[in-house]
Amino acid sequence: MRVVNWNPKKYDKQFMDASMDRLREAAEIVAAATRVSLSKQIGKGKTTGISRPIYQTGKYAGQKWTQRNFGELMKSIRVVEKKEQWGFETHRKRNVRVYAGHYLAYYAKIFEFTRPFMRPAWRSALPRIKQALLRKAA
């Protein structure tokens, strides 16, 4: 049987928008689980709650990244939807990411390596992620 006027490209944008919404929802689930996991890690250690001011002397005196603010790593956990070079959304690659760390919290990779907080959060949130991605459209 042949369908005469069937145009699958007509619905591509709707399908991509729905899938991107689900991916964003799944990324928010991972980010929330990461915040919970990180708060548990920070509560355990003695040194994780220490803040220090910007270095006043030495090679890196006055550099903003030398300070430690308690909670900066927690604030840096975010969901980012990457754009193409010219600012268009990349639907083809579905670039929704969860990041931890930035310029002032550059130690996120070090902290993740020594006391994993993102990978366990991913594993614990996996059933909820699958549920968000596989839910039926309303």
PDB file of C-alpha atoms in Angstrom:
ATOM      1  CA  MET A   1       0.000   0.000   0.000  1.00  0.00           C
ATOM      2  CA  ARG A   2       1.274   3.422  -0.920  1.00  0.00           C
ATOM      3  CA  VAL A   3       0.572   6.640   0.958  1.00  0.00           C
ATOM      4  CA  VAL A   4       0.240   9.423  -1.584  1.00  0.00           C
ATOM      5  CA  ASN A   5       0.761  12.709   0.264  1.00  0.00           C
ATOM      6  CA  TRP A   6       2.888  11.549   3.155  1.00  0.00           C
ATOM      7  CA  ASN A   7       5.643  14.032   4.069  1.00  0.00           C
ATOM      8  CA  PRO A   8       7.670  12.952   7.121  1.00  0.00           C
ATOM      9  CA  LYS A   9       9.739  16.157   7.088  1.00  0.00           C
ATOM     10  CA  LYS A  10       6.580  18.073   7.885  1.00  0.00           C
ATOM     11  CA  TYR A  11       6.654  16.702  11.448  1.00  0.00           C
ATOM     12  CA  ASP A  12      10.426  16.673  12.056  1.00  0.00           C
ATOM     13  CA  LYS A  13      10.405  19.948  13.999  1.00  0.00           C
ATOM     14  CA  GLN A  14       7.614  18.706  16.283  1.00  0.00           C
ATOM     15  CA  PHE A  15       9.455  15.452  16.947  1.00  0.00           C
ATOM     16  CA  MET A  16      12.749  17.265  17.611  1.00  0.00           C
ATOM     17  CA  ASP A  17      11.088  19.781  19.928  1.00  0.00           C
ATOM     18  CA  ALA A  18       9.449  16.985  21.911  1.00  0.00           C
ATOM     19  CA  SER A  19      12.710  15.037  22.158  1.00  0.00           C
ATOM     20  CA  MET A  20      14.662  18.156  23.213  1.00  0.00           C
ATOM     21  CA  ASP A  21      12.076  18.868  25.930  1.00  0.00           C
ATOM     22  CA  ARG A  22      12.529  15.344  27.236  1.00  0.00           C
ATOM     23  CA  LEU A  23      16.320  15.641  27.117  1.00  0.00           C
ATOM     24  CA  ARG A  24      16.186  18.929  29.044  1.00  0.00           C
ATOM     25  CA  GLU A  25      13.929  17.290  31.633  1.00  0.00           C
ATOM     26  CA  ALA A  26      16.348  14.344  31.954  1.00  0.00           C
ATOM     27  CA  ALA A  27      19.293  16.742  32.332  1.00  0.00           C
ATOM     28  CA  GLU A  28      17.469  18.623  35.103  1.00  0.00           C
ATOM     29  CA  ILE A  29      16.929  15.295  36.881  1.00  0.00           C
ATOM     30  CA  VAL A  30      20.674  14.583  36.671  1.00  0.00           C
ATOM     31  CA  ALA A  31      21.539  18.100  37.885  1.00  0.00           C
ATOM     32  CA  ALA A  32      19.201  17.776  40.875  1.00  0.00           C
ATOM     33  CA  ALA A  33      20.631  14.359  41.764  1.00  0.00           C
ATOM     34  CA  THR A  34      24.150  15.781  41.432  1.00  0.00           C
ATOM     35  CA  ARG A  35      23.329  18.609  43.847  1.00  0.00           C
ATOM     36  CA  VAL A  36      22.004  16.089  46.380  1.00  0.00           C
ATOM     37  CA  SER A  37      25.051  13.858  45.967  1.00  0.00           C
ATOM     38  CA  LEU A  38      27.434  16.804  46.294  1.00  0.00           C
ATOM     39  CA  SER A  39      25.697  18.097  49.419  1.00  0.00           C
ATOM     40  CA  LYS A  40      26.194  14.664  50.997  1.00  0.00           C
ATOM     41  CA  GLN A  41      29.896  14.727  50.056  1.00  0.00           C
ATOM     42  CA  ILE A  42      30.412  18.240  51.420  1.00  0.00           C
ATOM     43  CA  GLY A  43      28.752  17.272  54.678  1.00  0.00           C
ATOM     44  CA  LYS A  44      31.231  14.403  55.241  1.00  0.00           C
ATOM     45  CA  GLY A  45      34.649  16.031  54.916  1.00  0.00           C
ATOM     46  CA  LYS A  46      36.413  18.499  57.181  1.00  0.00           C
ATOM     47  CA  THR A  47      38.175  20.459  54.464  1.00  0.00           C
ATOM     48  CA  THR A  48      35.333  20.843  51.976  1.00  0.00           C
ATOM     49  CA  GLY A  49      33.665  23.690  53.890  1.00  0.00           C
ATOM     50  CA  ILE A  50      36.747  25.916  54.115  1.00  0.00           C
ATOM     51  CA  SER A  51      36.702  29.296  52.401  1.00  0.00           C
ATOM     52  CA  ARG A  52      39.793  31.397  51.809  1.00  0.00           C
ATOM     53  CA  PRO A  53      40.360  34.880  50.391  1.00  0.00           C
ATOM     54  CA  ILE A  54      42.226  35.806  47.220  1.00  0.00           C
ATOM     55  CA  TYR A  55      45.994  35.365  47.511  1.00  0.00           C
ATOM     56  CA  GLN A  56      47.610  38.632  48.630  1.00  0.00           C
ATOM     57  CA  THR A  57      51.233  37.668  47.959  1.00  0.00           C
ATOM     58  CA  GLY A  58      53.136  35.390  45.669  1.00  0.00           C
ATOM     59  CA  LYS A  59      53.046  34.609  41.981  1.00  0.00           C
ATOM     60  CA  TYR A  60      49.238  34.587  41.729  1.00  0.00           C
ATOM     61  CA  ALA A  61      48.490  37.530  44.048  1.00  0.00           C
ATOM     62  CA  GLY A  62      45.219  39.237  43.224  1.00  0.00           C
ATOM     63  CA  GLN A  63      43.999  36.485  40.890  1.00  0.00           C
ATOM     64  CA  LYS A  64      40.293  35.906  41.478  1.00  0.00           C
ATOM     65  CA  TRP A  65      40.492  32.153  40.876  1.00  0.00           C
ATOM     66  CA  THR A  66      42.773  31.652  43.901  1.00  0.00           C
ATOM     67  CA  GLN A  67      39.924  32.210  46.353  1.00  0.00           C
ATOM     68  CA  ARG A  68      37.635  29.471  47.641  1.00  0.00           C
ATOM     69  CA  ASN A  69      34.030  30.280  48.434  1.00  0.00           C
ATOM     70  CA  PHE A  70      32.057  27.673  50.280  1.00  0.00           C
ATOM     71  CA  GLY A  71      29.203  26.514  48.042  1.00  0.00           C
ATOM     72  CA  GLU A  72      30.731  27.766  44.772  1.00  0.00           C
ATOM     73  CA  LEU A  73      30.909  24.237  43.389  1.00  0.00           C
ATOM     74  CA  MET A  74      27.259  23.614  44.294  1.00  0.00           C
ATOM     75  CA  LYS A  75      26.214  26.828  42.534  1.00  0.00           C
ATOM     76  CA  SER A  76      28.174  25.845  39.427  1.00  0.00           C
ATOM     77  CA  ILE A  77      26.057  22.748  38.637  1.00  0.00           C
ATOM     78  CA  ARG A  78      23.965  23.689  35.632  1.00  0.00           C
ATOM     79  CA  VAL A  79      22.187  22.394  32.540  1.00  0.00           C
ATOM     80  CA  VAL A  80      23.487  23.826  29.270  1.00  0.00           C
ATOM     81  CA  GLU A  81      22.003  23.461  25.822  1.00  0.00           C
ATOM     82  CA  LYS A  82      24.841  23.961  23.376  1.00  0.00           C
ATOM     83  CA  LYS A  83      24.295  26.088  20.291  1.00  0.00           C
ATOM     84  CA  GLU A  84      25.961  25.961  16.906  1.00  0.00           C
ATOM     85  CA  GLN A  85      28.548  28.525  15.959  1.00  0.00           C
ATOM     86  CA  TRP A  86      25.942  30.961  14.631  1.00  0.00           C
ATOM     87  CA  GLY A  87      23.574  30.678  17.590  1.00  0.00           C
ATOM     88  CA  PHE A  88      21.107  28.156  16.186  1.00  0.00           C
ATOM     89  CA  GLU A  89      20.033  25.210  18.290  1.00  0.00           C
ATOM     90  CA  THR A  90      21.714  21.968  17.344  1.00  0.00           C
ATOM     91  CA  HIS A  91      18.719  19.668  17.075  1.00  0.00           C
ATOM     92  CA  ARG A  92      20.674  17.168  15.055  1.00  0.00           C
ATOM     93  CA  LYS A  93      23.161  16.467  17.834  1.00  0.00           C
ATOM     94  CA  ARG A  94      20.792  17.011  20.780  1.00  0.00           C
ATOM     95  CA  ASN A  95      23.404  18.840  22.821  1.00  0.00           C
ATOM     96  CA  VAL A  96      22.013  19.075  26.339  1.00  0.00           C
ATOM     97  CA  ARG A  97      24.726  18.777  28.966  1.00  0.00           C
ATOM     98  CA  VAL A  98      25.130  18.950  32.729  1.00  0.00           C
ATOM     99  CA  TYR A  99      28.207  20.841  33.887  1.00  0.00           C
ATOM    100  CA  ALA A 100      29.860  21.198  37.273  1.00  0.00           C
ATOM    101  CA  GLY A 101      32.550  23.805  37.767  1.00  0.00           C
ATOM    102  CA  HIS A 102      33.599  27.018  36.067  1.00  0.00           C
ATOM    103  CA  TYR A 103      36.334  29.648  36.308  1.00  0.00           C
ATOM    104  CA  LEU A 104      35.995  30.115  40.069  1.00  0.00           C
ATOM    105  CA  ALA A 105      35.219  26.446  40.795  1.00  0.00           C
ATOM    106  CA  TYR A 106      37.901  24.940  38.567  1.00  0.00           C
ATOM    107  CA  TYR A 107      38.502  22.175  41.118  1.00  0.00           C
ATOM    108  CA  ALA A 108      35.292  20.317  40.151  1.00  0.00           C
ATOM    109  CA  LYS A 109      37.259  17.748  38.104  1.00  0.00           C
ATOM    110  CA  ILE A 110      39.676  17.167  40.974  1.00  0.00           C
ATOM    111  CA  PHE A 111      36.835  16.788  43.458  1.00  0.00           C
ATOM    112  CA  GLU A 112      34.978  14.392  41.119  1.00  0.00           C
ATOM    113  CA  PHE A 113      38.122  12.278  40.738  1.00  0.00           C
ATOM    114  CA  THR A 114      38.803  12.024  44.483  1.00  0.00           C
ATOM    115  CA  ARG A 115      35.202  11.934  45.771  1.00  0.00           C
ATOM    116  CA  PRO A 116      32.820  11.092  42.932  1.00  0.00           C
ATOM    117  CA  PHE A 117      29.568  13.023  43.114  1.00  0.00           C
ATOM    118  CA  MET A 118      28.401  13.213  39.497  1.00  0.00           C
ATOM    119  CA  ARG A 119      28.751   9.580  38.433  1.00  0.00           C
ATOM    120  CA  PRO A 120      26.864   8.172  41.448  1.00  0.00           C
ATOM    121  CA  ALA A 121      24.157  10.784  40.887  1.00  0.00           C
ATOM    122  CA  TRP A 122      23.835   9.658  37.267  1.00  0.00           C
ATOM    123  CA  ARG A 123      23.524   6.021  38.325  1.00  0.00           C
ATOM    124  CA  SER A 124      20.962   6.757  41.030  1.00  0.00           C
ATOM    125  CA  ALA A 125      18.865   8.937  38.690  1.00  0.00           C
ATOM    126  CA  LEU A 126      18.916   6.470  35.784  1.00  0.00           C
ATOM    127  CA  PRO A 127      15.407   5.017  36.381  1.00  0.00           C
ATOM    128  CA  ARG A 128      13.917   8.542  36.544  1.00  0.00           C
ATOM    129  CA  ILE A 129      15.846   9.545  33.415  1.00  0.00           C
ATOM    130  CA  LYS A 130      14.510   6.550  31.501  1.00  0.00           C
ATOM    131  CA  GLN A 131      11.013   7.326  32.716  1.00  0.00           C
ATOM    132  CA  ALA A 132      11.323  10.959  31.512  1.00  0.00           C
ATOM    133  CA  LEU A 133      12.655   9.935  28.112  1.00  0.00           C
ATOM    134  CA  LEU A 134      10.134   7.145  27.509  1.00  0.00           C
ATOM    135  CA  ARG A 135       6.975   8.829  28.806  1.00  0.00           C
ATOM    136  CA  LYS A 136       3.953   9.009  26.543  1.00  0.00           C
ATOM    137  CA  ALA A 137       3.028  12.315  24.954  1.00  0.00           C
ATOM    138  CA  ALA A 138       0.076  14.025  26.569  1.00  0.00           C
TER     139      ALA A 138
END
